[in-house]
mmCIF file of C-alpha atoms in Angstrom:
data_model
loop_
_atom_site.group_PDB
_atom_site.id
_atom_site.type_symbol
_atom_site.label_atom_id
_atom_site.label_comp_id
_atom_site.label_asym_id
_atom_site.label_seq_id
_atom_site.Cartn_x
_atom_site.Cartn_y
_atom_site.Cartn_z
ATOM 1 C CA MET A 1 136.215 -159.103 49.338
ATOM 2 C CA GLY A 2 136.938 -158.671 45.666
ATOM 3 C CA GLY A 3 139.738 -159.555 43.357
ATOM 4 C CA TRP A 4 140.669 -163.180 43.115
ATOM 5 C CA PHE A 5 137.832 -164.463 45.315
ATOM 6 C CA ALA A 6 135.124 -162.743 43.268
ATOM 7 C CA GLU A 7 135.742 -164.794 40.120
ATOM 8 C CA ALA A 8 133.927 -168.132 39.942
ATOM 9 C CA SER A 9 136.476 -169.448 37.431
ATOM 10 C CA ASN A 10 139.224 -169.023 40.039
ATOM 11 C CA TRP A 11 137.302 -171.213 42.464
ATOM 12 C CA TRP A 12 136.775 -173.845 39.764
ATOM 13 C CA PHE A 13 140.496 -173.712 39.026
ATOM 14 C CA LEU A 14 141.324 -174.210 42.705
ATOM 15 C CA VAL A 15 138.944 -177.163 43.090
ATOM 16 C CA LEU A 16 140.179 -178.823 39.890
ATOM 17 C CA ALA A 17 143.843 -178.207 40.748
ATOM 18 C CA VAL A 18 143.451 -179.889 44.143
ATOM 19 C CA PHE A 19 141.543 -182.769 42.512
ATOM 20 C CA ILE A 20 144.268 -183.215 39.871
ATOM 21 C CA ALA A 21 147.056 -183.047 42.466
ATOM 22 C CA VAL A 22 145.416 -185.676 44.684
ATOM 23 C CA SER A 23 144.686 -187.931 41.694
ATOM 24 C CA ALA A 24 148.253 -187.600 40.392
ATOM 25 C CA LEU A 25 149.635 -188.403 43.830
ATOM 26 C CA ARG A 26 147.463 -191.521 43.959
ATOM 27 C CA VAL A 27 148.677 -192.545 40.476
ATOM 28 C CA VAL A 28 152.246 -192.827 41.717
ATOM 29 C CA THR A 29 151.444 -194.214 45.175
ATOM 30 C CA ALA A 30 148.817 -196.835 44.289
ATOM 31 C CA THR A 31 150.012 -200.405 44.778
ATOM 32 C CA ASN A 32 147.455 -201.797 42.334
ATOM 33 C CA VAL A 33 148.235 -201.099 38.662
ATOM 34 C CA VAL A 34 144.566 -200.982 37.665
ATOM 35 C CA HIS A 35 143.818 -198.477 40.428
ATOM 36 C CA ALA A 36 146.757 -196.354 39.256
ATOM 37 C CA ALA A 37 145.319 -196.318 35.725
ATOM 38 C CA LEU A 38 141.905 -195.301 37.057
ATOM 39 C CA PHE A 39 143.447 -192.480 39.110
ATOM 40 C CA LEU A 40 145.169 -191.370 35.903
ATOM 41 C CA VAL A 41 141.719 -191.232 34.292
ATOM 42 C CA ALA A 42 140.599 -188.958 37.140
ATOM 43 C CA ALA A 43 143.649 -186.699 36.739
ATOM 44 C CA LEU A 44 143.084 -186.416 32.990
ATOM 45 C CA ALA A 45 139.377 -185.688 33.514
ATOM 46 C CA GLY A 46 140.343 -182.889 35.900
ATOM 47 C CA THR A 47 142.731 -181.514 33.278
ATOM 48 C CA ALA A 48 139.908 -181.554 30.738
ATOM 49 C CA GLY A 49 137.836 -179.624 33.281
ATOM 50 C CA LEU A 50 140.597 -177.004 33.471
ATOM 51 C CA PHE A 51 140.486 -176.618 29.700
ATOM 52 C CA LEU A 52 136.717 -176.171 29.914
ATOM 53 C CA VAL A 53 137.164 -173.438 32.541
ATOM 54 C CA LEU A 54 139.642 -171.730 30.195
ATOM 55 C CA GLY A 55 137.121 -171.858 27.351
ATOM 56 C CA ALA A 56 139.042 -174.354 25.208
ATOM 57 C CA GLN A 57 136.231 -176.846 24.688
ATOM 58 C CA PHE A 58 137.779 -178.530 21.653
ATOM 59 C CA VAL A 59 141.041 -179.279 23.474
ATOM 60 C CA ALA A 60 139.105 -180.567 26.496
ATOM 61 C CA TRP A 61 137.039 -183.015 24.468
ATOM 62 C CA VAL A 62 140.031 -184.172 22.426
ATOM 63 C CA LEU A 63 141.811 -184.886 25.718
ATOM 64 C CA VAL A 64 138.818 -186.900 26.903
ATOM 65 C CA LEU A 65 138.471 -188.852 23.660
ATOM 66 C CA VAL A 66 142.138 -189.506 22.940
ATOM 67 C CA TYR A 67 143.691 -189.913 26.371
ATOM 68 C CA ILE A 68 140.833 -191.221 28.472
ATOM 69 C CA GLY A 69 138.970 -192.984 25.693
ATOM 70 C CA ALA A 70 141.912 -194.570 23.927
ATOM 71 C CA VAL A 71 145.219 -194.468 25.761
ATOM 72 C CA ILE A 72 143.920 -195.484 29.189
ATOM 73 C CA VAL A 73 141.856 -198.272 27.628
ATOM 74 C CA LEU A 74 145.039 -199.396 25.850
ATOM 75 C CA PHE A 75 146.878 -199.376 29.205
ATOM 76 C CA LEU A 76 144.155 -201.468 30.822
ATOM 77 C CA PHE A 77 144.105 -203.932 27.910
ATOM 78 C CA GLY A 78 147.896 -204.185 28.111
ATOM 79 C CA ILE A 79 147.699 -204.914 31.823
ATOM 80 C CA MET A 80 145.054 -207.578 31.285
ATOM 81 C CA ILE A 81 146.609 -209.186 28.197
ATOM 82 C CA THR A 82 150.091 -209.478 29.668
ATOM 83 C CA ARG A 83 148.617 -210.872 32.853
ATOM 84 C CA ALA A 84 150.704 -208.396 34.824
ATOM 85 C CA PRO A 85 150.327 -208.667 38.579
ATOM 86 C CA THR A 86 147.591 -206.228 39.499
ATOM 87 C CA GLY A 87 147.415 -206.691 43.233
ATOM 88 C CA PRO A 88 149.564 -205.493 46.093
ATOM 89 C CA LYS A 89 151.681 -208.691 45.887
ATOM 90 C CA VAL A 90 154.502 -206.906 44.076
ATOM 91 C CA GLU A 91 156.943 -205.070 46.330
ATOM 92 C CA VAL A 92 156.850 -201.426 45.270
ATOM 93 C CA ASP A 93 158.730 -199.931 48.192
ATOM 94 C CA ASN A 94 161.882 -198.022 47.342
ATOM 95 C CA PRO A 95 164.528 -197.295 49.961
ATOM 96 C CA ARG A 96 165.215 -193.897 48.356
ATOM 97 C CA LYS A 97 161.648 -192.627 48.477
ATOM 98 C CA GLY A 98 162.628 -189.905 50.979
ATOM 99 C CA PHE A 99 165.200 -188.573 48.536
ATOM 100 C CA ALA A 100 162.657 -188.720 45.706
ATOM 101 C CA ALA A 101 160.063 -186.834 47.762
ATOM 102 C CA THR A 102 162.621 -184.172 48.704
ATOM 103 C CA ALA A 103 163.677 -183.795 45.068
ATOM 104 C CA ALA A 104 160.035 -183.484 43.994
ATOM 105 C CA VAL A 105 159.271 -180.809 46.595
ATOM 106 C CA LEU A 106 162.413 -178.844 45.697
ATOM 107 C CA THR A 107 161.617 -179.064 41.974
ATOM 108 C CA PHE A 108 158.086 -177.844 42.648
ATOM 109 C CA ALA A 109 159.429 -174.958 44.756
ATOM 110 C CA VAL A 110 161.844 -173.920 41.998
ATOM 111 C CA MET A 111 159.031 -174.018 39.422
ATOM 112 C CA VAL A 112 156.730 -171.912 41.607
ATOM 113 C CA PHE A 113 159.485 -169.407 42.397
ATOM 114 C CA SER A 114 160.487 -169.041 38.744
ATOM 115 C CA SER A 115 156.875 -168.681 37.633
ATOM 116 C CA ILE A 116 156.192 -165.984 40.209
ATOM 117 C CA SER A 117 159.414 -164.121 39.454
ATOM 118 C CA ALA A 118 158.851 -164.334 35.689
ATOM 119 C CA PHE A 119 155.216 -163.285 35.639
ATOM 120 C CA GLY A 120 154.790 -161.471 38.952
ATOM 121 C CA GLY A 121 151.342 -159.986 39.369
ATOM 122 C CA GLU A 122 150.344 -160.206 35.712
ATOM 123 C CA THR A 123 146.826 -161.426 35.131
ATOM 124 C CA VAL A 124 145.647 -163.630 32.324
ATOM 125 C CA SER A 125 143.134 -162.078 29.978
ATOM 126 C CA LYS A 126 139.869 -163.916 29.478
ATOM 127 C CA VAL A 127 139.827 -166.353 26.613
ATOM 128 C CA GLY A 128 136.273 -165.662 25.503
ATOM 129 C CA THR A 129 134.254 -168.151 23.508
ATOM 130 C CA GLY A 130 137.006 -170.680 22.897
ATOM 131 C CA THR A 131 139.489 -171.513 20.205
ATOM 132 C CA ALA A 132 138.256 -172.115 16.680
ATOM 133 C CA THR A 133 138.672 -175.708 15.567
ATOM 134 C CA GLU A 134 139.726 -174.506 12.129
ATOM 135 C CA LEU A 135 142.688 -172.600 13.599
ATOM 136 C CA ILE A 136 143.836 -175.686 15.506
ATOM 137 C CA GLY A 137 143.542 -177.819 12.366
ATOM 138 C CA ASN A 138 145.501 -175.306 10.300
ATOM 139 C CA GLN A 139 148.270 -175.208 12.921
ATOM 140 C CA LEU A 140 148.403 -179.021 13.118
ATOM 141 C CA MET A 141 148.678 -179.381 9.351
ATOM 142 C CA SER A 142 151.175 -176.569 8.780
ATOM 143 C CA ARG A 143 153.432 -175.539 11.659
ATOM 144 C CA PHE A 144 153.126 -178.719 13.741
ATOM 145 C CA VAL A 145 152.847 -181.328 10.982
ATOM 146 C CA LEU A 146 156.090 -183.120 11.951
ATOM 147 C CA PRO A 147 155.166 -183.676 15.638
ATOM 148 C CA PHE A 148 151.658 -184.668 14.520
ATOM 149 C CA GLU A 149 153.070 -187.331 12.195
ATOM 150 C CA VAL A 150 155.555 -188.548 14.826
ATOM 151 C CA VAL A 151 152.673 -189.071 17.246
ATOM 152 C CA SER A 152 150.777 -191.014 14.587
ATOM 153 C CA PHE A 153 153.759 -193.351 14.086
ATOM 154 C CA VAL A 154 154.117 -193.843 17.849
ATOM 155 C CA LEU A 155 150.436 -194.788 18.053
ATOM 156 C CA LEU A 156 150.890 -197.159 15.103
ATOM 157 C CA ALA A 157 153.826 -198.811 16.896
ATOM 158 C CA ALA A 158 151.689 -199.142 20.037
ATOM 159 C CA LEU A 159 148.928 -200.773 17.983
ATOM 160 C CA ILE A 160 151.363 -203.245 16.409
ATOM 161 C CA GLY A 161 152.836 -203.986 19.838
ATOM 162 C CA GLY A 162 149.373 -204.617 21.265
ATOM 163 C CA ILE A 163 148.501 -206.999 18.452
ATOM 164 C CA THR A 164 151.814 -208.811 18.916
ATOM 165 C CA LEU A 165 151.170 -209.228 22.635
ATOM 166 C CA ALA A 166 147.626 -210.432 22.030
ATOM 167 C CA ARG A 167 148.715 -213.217 19.675
ATOM 168 C CA ALA A 168 149.229 -216.730 20.965
ATOM 169 C CA ASP A 169 152.538 -217.405 22.701
ATOM 170 C CA GLU A 170 153.733 -219.829 20.020
ATOM 171 C CA SER A 171 156.871 -219.401 17.967
ATOM 172 C CA PRO A 172 156.850 -220.333 14.239
ATOM 173 C CA ALA A 173 158.773 -223.536 15.062
ATOM 174 C CA ASP A 174 156.041 -224.573 17.499
ATOM 175 C CA GLU A 175 153.384 -223.995 14.823
ATOM 176 C CA GLU A 176 155.220 -226.309 12.367
ATOM 177 C CA ASP A 177 155.402 -229.042 15.010
ATOM 178 C CA ASP A 178 151.653 -228.769 15.597
ATOM 179 C CA GLU A 179 150.958 -229.328 11.874
ATOM 180 C CA GLY A 180 152.428 -232.813 11.998
ATOM 181 C CA GLY A 181 156.003 -232.106 10.877
ATOM 182 C CA THR A 182 157.350 -234.770 13.247
ATOM 183 C CA ALA A 183 155.723 -238.046 14.153
#
């Protein structure tokens, strides 16, 4: 029994892929928003594990720090600050969920078929010791500088939005009334 089964990295890939698929399914089917965010943490952690299996340690740890450490925490703070309903009280049932499931399965089948027909039996060469951080930095600051800056502005907008939501729910007119403008 050789080939695919002999490689330990293939088994790790299989385990992580199943873990990610189950976590992603729970993200979209959870009725509690906080639970959905925590399942998203699990899916992202599994993705970081895939990057570790591929030998891209830097990308894996950036994913953990940026997405799990910052974005998910921002989601949870947003949920808590806006006092969004977090329990199963909100009706999340959709009458067209059968159509959505069929569309998802068909899309997945098309993606698998096109991947197999495009790449066939080609194998991926081993990555080796990982990608140099210097090469990633050079690519970010030269070829991909525009997307990098766009992402920074999106994160800045998210920060400003979070601060705006966290402020008291008073308009400027309400603040003037509180200072004794009318008696």
